[in-house]
Short mmCIF file of C-alpha atoms and ligand atoms in Angstrom, two decimals:
data_model
loop_
_atom_site.label_atom_id
_atom_site.label_comp_id
_atom_site.label_asym_id
_atom_site.label_seq_id
_atom_site.Cartn_x
_atom_site.Cartn_y
_atom_site.Cartn_z
CA MET A 216 15.57 32.03 -6.14
CA THR A 217 17.01 28.73 -7.29
CA ARG A 218 14.41 26.29 -8.63
CA ILE A 219 15.08 22.58 -8.62
CA ASP A 220 15.23 22.58 -12.42
CA ASP A 221 18.25 24.92 -12.19
CA LEU A 222 20.11 22.12 -10.41
CA PRO A 223 21.89 19.32 -12.28
CA LEU A 224 19.00 16.88 -11.75
CA ARG A 225 18.95 13.45 -13.33
CA GLU A 226 16.95 13.82 -16.56
CA GLU A 227 14.20 11.43 -15.56
CA LEU A 228 13.40 13.48 -12.46
CA ARG A 229 12.83 16.76 -14.34
CA GLY A 230 9.21 17.90 -14.26
CA GLN A 231 8.20 15.22 -11.71
CA SER A 232 6.16 16.03 -8.60
CA PRO A 233 7.07 14.67 -5.18
CA TYR A 234 4.61 12.41 -3.37
CA GLY A 235 2.05 14.62 -1.68
CA ALA A 236 -1.35 13.83 -0.25
CA PRO A 237 -2.83 17.15 0.93
CA GLN A 238 -2.54 17.42 4.74
CA LEU A 239 -5.40 19.81 5.62
CA ASP A 240 -6.68 20.63 9.07
CA VAL A 241 -10.36 19.65 8.86
CA PRO A 242 -12.61 17.88 11.41
CA VAL A 243 -12.79 14.53 9.58
CA ARG A 244 -9.74 13.23 7.71
CA LEU A 245 -10.34 10.07 5.72
CA ASN A 246 -7.75 10.59 3.01
CA THR A 247 -4.61 8.55 3.62
CA ASN A 248 -5.89 5.11 4.69
CA GLU A 249 -4.53 5.56 8.18
CA ASN A 250 -6.04 3.64 11.05
CA PRO A 251 -8.34 6.13 12.90
CA TYR A 252 -7.75 4.52 16.30
CA PRO A 253 -4.81 5.84 18.33
CA LEU A 254 -2.71 3.12 19.97
CA PRO A 255 -4.24 1.91 23.26
CA GLU A 256 -2.76 3.47 26.42
CA PRO A 257 -1.22 0.23 27.78
CA LEU A 258 0.66 -0.13 24.49
CA VAL A 259 1.79 3.50 24.65
CA ALA A 260 3.19 2.75 28.12
CA ARG A 261 4.88 -0.41 26.87
CA ILE A 262 6.47 1.51 23.99
CA ALA A 263 7.83 4.07 26.48
CA GLU A 264 9.29 1.21 28.51
CA ARG A 265 10.94 -0.53 25.59
CA VAL A 266 12.20 2.72 24.11
CA ALA A 267 13.72 3.69 27.47
CA GLU A 268 15.51 0.36 27.48
CA ALA A 269 16.74 1.01 23.94
CA ALA A 270 17.82 4.54 24.90
CA ARG A 271 20.27 3.12 27.41
CA GLY A 272 22.10 1.55 24.50
CA LEU A 273 21.88 4.43 22.01
CA ASN A 274 25.62 5.02 22.20
CA ARG A 275 25.87 1.79 20.19
CA TYR A 276 24.61 1.10 16.66
CA PRO A 277 21.38 -0.92 16.50
CA ASP A 278 21.19 -4.65 15.80
CA ARG A 279 22.04 -4.39 12.11
CA ASP A 280 20.08 -7.48 11.18
CA ALA A 281 17.11 -6.74 13.50
CA VAL A 282 16.99 -10.42 14.42
CA GLU A 283 14.54 -10.21 17.35
CA LEU A 284 12.13 -8.07 15.33
CA ARG A 285 12.31 -10.30 12.26
CA THR A 286 11.70 -13.34 14.48
CA ARG A 287 8.56 -11.71 15.93
CA LEU A 288 7.34 -10.66 12.49
CA ALA A 289 7.89 -14.19 11.20
CA ALA A 290 5.85 -15.54 14.13
CA TYR A 291 3.07 -13.02 13.42
CA LEU A 292 2.92 -13.99 9.75
CA SER A 293 3.02 -17.70 10.52
CA ARG A 294 0.20 -17.39 13.05
CA THR A 295 -2.09 -15.16 10.97
CA THR A 296 -1.62 -16.72 7.54
CA GLY A 297 -1.24 -20.39 8.46
CA HIS A 298 1.95 -20.51 6.39
CA THR A 299 5.13 -20.98 8.42
CA VAL A 300 7.90 -18.53 7.63
CA GLY A 301 11.27 -18.42 9.35
CA THR A 302 13.32 -15.45 10.55
CA ASP A 303 15.63 -15.90 7.55
CA GLN A 304 12.65 -15.31 5.22
CA VAL A 305 11.69 -11.95 6.73
CA TRP A 306 13.29 -8.55 6.21
CA ALA A 307 12.27 -5.21 7.76
CA ALA A 308 12.92 -1.55 6.94
CA ASN A 309 11.58 1.98 7.52
CA GLY A 310 8.18 1.40 5.93
CA SER A 311 7.41 -1.01 3.14
CA ASN A 312 8.30 1.82 0.77
CA GLU A 313 11.93 1.35 1.85
CA VAL A 314 11.63 -2.42 1.33
CA ILE A 315 10.32 -1.73 -2.19
CA GLN A 316 13.17 0.69 -2.82
CA GLN A 317 15.71 -1.91 -1.70
CA LEU A 318 14.10 -4.52 -3.97
CA LEU A 319 14.28 -2.14 -6.93
CA GLN A 320 17.89 -1.26 -6.13
CA VAL A 321 18.73 -4.96 -6.29
CA PHE A 322 16.48 -6.20 -9.08
CA GLY A 323 15.71 -3.01 -11.05
CA GLY A 324 17.96 -0.07 -11.92
CA PRO A 325 19.28 1.45 -15.16
CA GLY A 326 18.52 -0.68 -18.23
CA ARG A 327 15.85 -2.61 -16.32
CA THR A 328 12.07 -2.42 -16.32
CA ALA A 329 9.22 -2.74 -13.82
CA ILE A 330 5.52 -3.11 -14.58
CA GLY A 331 2.36 -2.59 -12.52
CA PHE A 332 -1.33 -2.67 -13.38
CA GLU A 333 -2.88 0.74 -12.96
CA PRO A 334 -4.60 2.49 -11.35
CA SER A 335 -2.50 1.16 -8.49
CA TYR A 336 -0.16 2.39 -5.77
CA SER A 337 1.77 5.08 -7.56
CA MET A 338 4.81 4.78 -5.28
CA HIS A 339 5.66 1.64 -7.27
CA ALA A 340 6.15 3.88 -10.32
CA LEU A 341 7.81 6.68 -8.34
CA ILE A 342 10.33 4.44 -6.59
CA SER A 343 11.04 2.73 -9.92
CA ARG A 344 11.87 6.11 -11.42
CA GLY A 345 13.91 7.07 -8.37
CA THR A 346 16.05 3.96 -8.80
CA GLY A 347 16.49 4.49 -12.55
CA THR A 348 14.14 1.62 -13.39
CA ALA A 349 11.95 2.14 -16.48
CA TRP A 350 8.26 1.99 -15.56
CA ILE A 351 5.59 0.35 -17.69
CA SER A 352 2.00 1.16 -16.84
CA GLY A 353 -0.07 -1.96 -17.46
CA ALA A 354 -3.86 -1.75 -17.69
CA ARG A 355 -6.79 -3.19 -15.75
CA ASN A 356 -10.32 -4.14 -16.68
CA GLU A 357 -13.11 -1.53 -16.52
CA ASP A 358 -14.14 -2.97 -13.14
CA PHE A 359 -10.53 -2.57 -11.88
CA THR A 360 -9.84 -6.31 -11.69
CA ILE A 361 -6.73 -7.69 -13.40
CA ASP A 362 -7.51 -9.43 -16.68
CA VAL A 363 -5.19 -12.45 -16.55
CA ALA A 364 -4.81 -12.96 -20.30
CA GLY A 365 -4.39 -9.22 -20.90
CA ALA A 366 -1.83 -8.83 -18.10
CA ALA A 367 0.11 -11.86 -19.33
CA ALA A 368 0.22 -10.34 -22.83
CA GLN A 369 1.47 -7.06 -21.35
CA ILE A 370 4.20 -8.94 -19.45
CA ARG A 371 5.28 -10.80 -22.61
CA ALA A 372 5.50 -7.48 -24.48
CA ALA A 373 7.27 -5.55 -21.71
CA ARG A 374 9.74 -8.29 -20.62
CA PRO A 375 9.93 -6.75 -17.10
CA ASP A 376 12.56 -7.43 -14.46
CA VAL A 377 10.09 -6.66 -11.67
CA VAL A 378 6.31 -7.22 -11.69
CA PHE A 379 4.19 -5.44 -9.06
CA VAL A 380 0.85 -6.88 -8.00
CA CYS A 381 -0.92 -4.85 -5.32
CA SER A 382 -3.49 -6.93 -3.43
CA PRO A 383 -5.75 -5.57 -2.06
CA ASN A 384 -5.07 -2.84 -4.59
CA ASN A 385 -4.71 0.79 -3.62
CA PRO A 386 -6.70 2.93 -4.62
CA THR A 387 -9.44 0.59 -5.87
CA GLY A 388 -9.62 -1.93 -2.95
CA THR A 389 -9.57 -4.86 -5.38
CA ALA A 390 -8.10 -8.17 -4.14
CA VAL A 391 -6.23 -10.34 -6.64
CA ALA A 392 -6.95 -14.08 -6.78
CA ALA A 393 -4.11 -16.49 -6.00
CA GLU A 394 -4.59 -18.13 -9.42
CA THR A 395 -4.01 -14.75 -11.09
CA VAL A 396 -0.73 -14.22 -9.22
CA LEU A 397 0.39 -17.74 -10.12
CA GLU A 398 -0.43 -17.21 -13.79
CA LEU A 399 1.47 -13.92 -13.87
CA TYR A 400 4.42 -15.49 -12.02
CA GLU A 401 4.62 -18.38 -14.50
CA THR A 402 4.27 -16.03 -17.47
CA ALA A 403 6.87 -13.54 -16.25
CA LEU A 404 9.44 -16.22 -15.41
CA ALA A 405 8.89 -17.95 -18.74
CA VAL A 406 9.90 -14.69 -20.46
CA LYS A 407 13.05 -14.07 -18.40
CA PRO A 408 14.39 -14.32 -14.83
CA CYS A 409 12.54 -11.66 -12.82
CA MET A 410 10.91 -10.89 -9.45
CA VAL A 411 7.20 -10.71 -8.70
CA VAL A 412 6.39 -8.42 -5.78
CA VAL A 413 2.98 -8.75 -4.14
CA ASP A 414 2.22 -5.64 -2.10
CA GLU A 415 -0.06 -6.75 0.74
CA ALA A 416 -0.10 -3.46 2.69
CA TYR A 417 -3.83 -4.02 3.28
CA GLY A 418 -3.67 -7.81 3.63
CA GLU A 419 -5.17 -7.85 7.14
CA PHE A 420 -8.33 -6.09 5.92
CA SER A 421 -9.11 -8.55 3.14
CA HIS A 422 -12.09 -10.92 2.96
CA ARG A 423 -9.60 -13.36 1.39
CA PRO A 424 -6.64 -15.24 2.82
CA SER A 425 -3.11 -13.86 2.40
CA LEU A 426 -1.12 -14.72 -0.74
CA LEU A 427 1.83 -15.59 1.51
CA PRO A 428 1.45 -19.41 1.11
CA LEU A 429 2.35 -18.91 -2.58
CA LEU A 430 5.95 -18.34 -1.45
CA ALA A 431 6.46 -22.10 -1.08
CA GLY A 432 8.72 -23.23 -3.90
CA ARG A 433 8.75 -19.79 -5.57
CA PRO A 434 12.08 -18.07 -4.86
CA ASN A 435 11.25 -15.19 -7.24
CA LEU A 436 8.13 -14.16 -5.30
CA VAL A 437 8.12 -11.49 -2.58
CA VAL A 438 5.23 -10.45 -0.32
CA THR A 439 5.51 -7.00 1.31
CA ARG A 440 3.59 -5.93 4.41
CA THR A 441 3.50 -2.91 6.70
CA MET A 442 2.66 -1.88 10.25
CA SER A 443 1.35 1.45 8.88
CA LYS A 444 -2.24 0.32 8.27
CA ALA A 445 -3.47 -2.72 10.25
CA PHE A 446 -1.21 -2.03 13.25
CA GLY A 447 -2.29 1.60 13.34
CA ALA A 448 1.32 2.71 13.36
CA ALA A 449 1.87 4.83 10.25
CA GLY A 450 4.04 7.17 12.31
CA LEU A 451 6.33 4.32 13.34
CA ARG A 452 7.73 3.64 9.84
CA LEU A 453 8.02 -0.12 9.83
CA GLY A 454 7.49 -2.24 6.78
CA TYR A 455 8.65 -5.75 6.01
CA MET A 456 8.69 -8.51 3.45
CA ALA A 457 8.60 -12.31 3.36
CA ALA A 458 10.50 -14.15 0.64
CA ASP A 459 13.05 -16.85 0.00
CA PRO A 460 16.12 -16.44 2.30
CA ALA A 461 18.19 -15.69 -0.82
CA VAL A 462 16.10 -12.57 -1.46
CA VAL A 463 16.72 -11.45 2.12
CA ASP A 464 20.46 -11.96 1.53
CA ALA A 465 20.21 -10.01 -1.73
CA VAL A 466 18.68 -6.86 -0.21
CA GLN A 467 21.58 -6.73 2.28
CA LEU A 468 23.74 -5.75 -0.70
CA VAL A 469 22.00 -2.36 -0.92
CA ARG A 470 20.56 -1.58 2.52
CA LEU A 471 22.31 1.20 4.38
CA PRO A 472 24.24 -0.06 7.38
CA TYR A 473 22.10 0.15 10.55
CA HIS A 474 19.13 1.42 8.52
CA LEU A 475 16.58 0.48 11.19
CA SER A 476 17.11 2.48 14.40
CA SER A 477 17.06 0.86 17.84
CA VAL A 478 14.09 3.09 18.71
CA ASN A 479 12.11 1.84 15.69
CA GLN A 480 12.92 -1.76 16.49
CA ALA A 481 11.92 -1.34 20.15
CA THR A 482 8.64 0.38 19.21
CA ALA A 483 7.71 -2.25 16.65
CA LEU A 484 8.47 -5.04 19.14
CA ALA A 485 6.20 -3.40 21.72
CA ALA A 486 3.38 -3.08 19.13
CA LEU A 487 3.76 -6.76 18.20
CA GLU A 488 3.10 -7.66 21.85
CA TYR A 489 -0.36 -6.10 21.36
CA THR A 490 -1.18 -7.88 18.11
CA ASP A 491 -4.51 -9.29 19.32
CA THR A 492 -5.78 -5.91 20.55
CA LEU A 493 -4.73 -4.22 17.33
CA LEU A 494 -6.30 -6.91 15.16
CA GLY A 495 -9.52 -6.27 17.13
CA TYR A 496 -9.54 -2.74 15.67
CA VAL A 497 -9.01 -4.26 12.24
CA GLU A 498 -12.23 -6.27 12.68
CA GLN A 499 -14.13 -3.09 13.59
CA LEU A 500 -12.70 -1.31 10.56
CA LYS A 501 -13.67 -4.19 8.28
CA ARG A 502 -17.27 -3.93 9.50
CA GLU A 503 -17.21 -0.16 8.95
CA ARG A 504 -15.71 -0.66 5.47
CA ASP A 505 -18.53 -3.04 4.58
CA ARG A 506 -21.06 -0.55 5.96
CA LEU A 507 -19.56 2.24 3.81
CA VAL A 508 -19.91 0.03 0.73
CA ASP A 509 -23.56 -0.80 1.53
CA GLU A 510 -24.61 2.72 2.42
CA LEU A 511 -22.86 4.34 -0.54
CA ARG A 512 -24.64 1.86 -2.81
CA GLY A 513 -27.89 2.73 -1.03
CA ILE A 514 -27.35 6.39 -1.90
CA GLY A 515 -26.96 5.39 -5.54
CA TYR A 516 -23.20 5.46 -5.99
CA ASP A 517 -21.25 2.98 -8.09
CA VAL A 518 -18.93 1.36 -5.50
CA THR A 519 -15.91 -0.83 -6.24
CA GLU A 520 -15.77 -4.07 -4.19
CA SER A 521 -13.27 -3.46 -1.36
CA ASP A 522 -10.89 -5.76 0.52
CA ALA A 523 -9.00 -2.86 2.10
CA ASN A 524 -9.68 -0.20 4.75
CA PHE A 525 -10.92 2.25 2.11
CA VAL A 526 -13.61 2.40 -0.54
CA GLN A 527 -13.55 3.71 -4.11
CA PHE A 528 -16.83 5.21 -5.27
CA GLY A 529 -18.30 7.36 -8.01
CA THR A 530 -19.07 8.14 -10.56
CA PHE A 531 -18.70 11.87 -11.04
CA ALA A 532 -18.61 13.98 -14.18
CA ASP A 533 -16.12 16.15 -12.27
CA SER A 534 -14.56 14.19 -9.42
CA HIS A 535 -12.46 17.10 -8.25
CA ALA A 536 -15.56 19.31 -7.84
CA ALA A 537 -17.22 16.49 -5.87
CA TRP A 538 -14.07 16.13 -3.70
CA ARG A 539 -14.23 19.88 -3.02
CA ALA A 540 -17.96 19.75 -2.19
CA ILE A 541 -17.32 16.98 0.37
CA LEU A 542 -14.38 18.95 1.80
CA ASP A 543 -16.65 22.00 2.14
CA ARG A 544 -18.73 19.83 4.48
CA GLY A 545 -15.68 19.25 6.70
CA VAL A 546 -14.67 15.83 5.37
CA LEU A 547 -11.31 15.32 3.65
CA ILE A 548 -11.18 12.31 1.34
CA ARG A 549 -8.88 11.58 -1.61
CA ASP A 550 -8.96 12.33 -5.30
CA VAL A 551 -6.18 10.02 -6.49
CA GLY A 552 -6.68 10.89 -10.15
CA VAL A 553 -8.83 7.93 -11.20
CA PRO A 554 -11.32 9.54 -13.60
CA GLY A 555 -14.84 9.82 -12.17
CA ARG A 556 -13.95 8.23 -8.81
CA LEU A 557 -12.97 9.22 -5.29
CA ARG A 558 -11.54 7.21 -2.41
CA VAL A 559 -12.56 7.33 1.25
CA SER A 560 -10.70 5.62 4.10
CA ALA A 561 -12.77 3.83 6.74
CA GLY A 562 -12.73 5.86 9.96
CA THR A 563 -14.49 5.57 13.29
CA PRO A 564 -18.28 5.05 13.13
CA ALA A 565 -18.83 8.76 13.87
CA GLU A 566 -16.37 9.85 11.16
CA ASN A 567 -18.00 7.52 8.66
CA ASP A 568 -21.44 8.91 9.57
CA ALA A 569 -20.17 12.44 8.92
CA PHE A 570 -18.75 11.32 5.58
CA LEU A 571 -21.93 9.49 4.56
CA GLU A 572 -24.00 12.58 5.34
CA ALA A 573 -21.73 14.68 3.12
CA ALA A 574 -21.77 12.01 0.39
CA ARG A 575 -25.57 11.94 0.48
CA ALA A 576 -25.78 15.73 0.13
CA VAL A 577 -23.26 15.81 -2.72
CA PHE A 578 -24.79 12.95 -4.72
CA LYS A 579 -27.67 14.91 -6.25
CA GLU A 580 -25.49 17.65 -7.66
CA HIS A 581 -22.36 15.68 -8.63
CA GLY A 582 -23.23 12.00 -9.03
CA THR A 583 -23.62 10.46 -12.49
CA GLN A 584 -24.10 6.97 -13.88
CA PRO A 585 -20.93 5.04 -14.82
CA ASP A 586 -21.55 5.21 -18.59
CA THR A 587 -22.05 8.99 -18.56
CA ALA A 588 -19.03 9.69 -16.35
CA ALA A 589 -15.63 10.70 -17.66
CA ALA A 590 -14.12 7.74 -19.52
CA PRO A 591 -11.92 5.69 -17.18
CA GLY A 592 -8.72 6.48 -19.04
CA THR A 593 -6.70 4.22 -16.77
CA SER A 594 -8.53 1.06 -17.75
CA ALA A 595 -7.54 0.44 -21.33
CA GLN A 596 -8.74 -2.65 -23.15
CA PRO A 597 -7.16 -5.93 -22.08
CA GLY A 598 -3.99 -6.55 -24.02
CA THR A 599 -3.24 -2.88 -24.55
CA PRO A 600 0.40 -2.50 -23.55
CA ALA A 601 0.13 0.69 -21.53
CA GLY A 602 -2.58 2.68 -19.78
CA THR A 603 -2.03 6.11 -18.30
CA THR A 604 -0.40 6.66 -14.96
CA THR A 605 -2.59 8.29 -12.35
CA SER A 606 -1.36 11.83 -11.85
CA GLU A 607 -1.05 11.70 -8.09
CA ALA A 608 0.62 9.34 -5.67
CA THR A 609 -1.64 7.39 -3.36
CA ALA A 610 -1.02 6.63 0.30
C1 PLP B 722 0.27 2.61 2.56
C2 PLP B 722 0.85 1.68 1.58
C3 PLP B 722 2.11 1.15 1.77
C4 PLP B 722 2.80 1.42 3.07
O1 PLP B 722 3.88 2.15 3.02
P1 PLP B 722 4.75 2.30 4.35
O2 PLP B 722 6.02 2.80 3.79
O3 PLP B 722 4.89 0.93 4.96
O4 PLP B 722 4.03 3.26 5.25
C5 PLP B 722 2.62 0.25 0.87
N1 PLP B 722 1.90 -0.13 -0.19
C6 PLP B 722 0.67 0.33 -0.40
C7 PLP B 722 -0.12 -0.16 -1.56
C8 PLP B 722 0.12 1.28 0.46
O5 PLP B 722 -1.08 1.78 0.21
#
């Protein structure tokens, strides 16, 4: 049998693992930050209608520039963030992962470097590697916030071409203050011309306003968003970004022709017609997220402040054993490789109840106090150039 290492792989891909959150068939799945609510029936009907319309034109290539969709996305962003963006400032692709890949193809690549502050969304590192961009793993504080002075020092040492800031951060749930992003932007651009990418995949779930208004007067800033989480449409594959129109022009240099199918565009447009209904689910999920934080703290867990639709909690001497024990009670959550911690996505009230019951049962045997838990190897001291990359990718 041929193994992939027998093939003439690019050196930097040897020994790497593909992205892979376990997909197990258990009663309660709270492991990939999906929205637990299926799309409402009237929206399903509207999608069928719009897709049928699109199907009549499937003999033709799709609108290459997805103008109608980008216009609707721009209107959505303008309305929900209070910062007006135009169609020429918005770009869409098959998931924000594709947007990030396009950005790295344009601004990263061989001989170039990207940095992120870990633990964070490990696709930033994986897509960097996939595009031949060197990856630098910056560190966070012990409480998973970004230490501004430390991060600035890491940027000055690394001289990156692309800086990733994930806010709210996956897998910790931590939001990043606007002042922090500004400080990192100023620092990075003082070192050399580069791009700062703010990944706001969970922006709609935050207690804080979007970082989108920071785009004004900052052509090297990009904010990425997705319909996978807040819009409850992970299966759709639709991500987008807002940035200076020049950045939108730049990604056209690398995007595949007709990358966004007519069916995708039609489905996303239908979903955008139901924005208010879908944002109603977001409000429910935010309340459930806050309840998870409170109740986990009540049990005695150490819980990281969350601005996303998931919660990081611990600590455990053996987080994998704790993950297993919760799974044995029929609840699948995520061990993303942060020492001593696990992550649970907010589900429906009933799913969260089932999880909390399991978490309560598991606490006595597996829970420990933060100082006695495994050392958080990912949070090196501020100013340390590189922490360790979490072993597993995080959705
Ligand atoms: C889920 C997630 C994404 C979304 O990826 P899509 O390709 O849009 O599904 C992007 N960034 C972060 C941090 C995420 O957690």
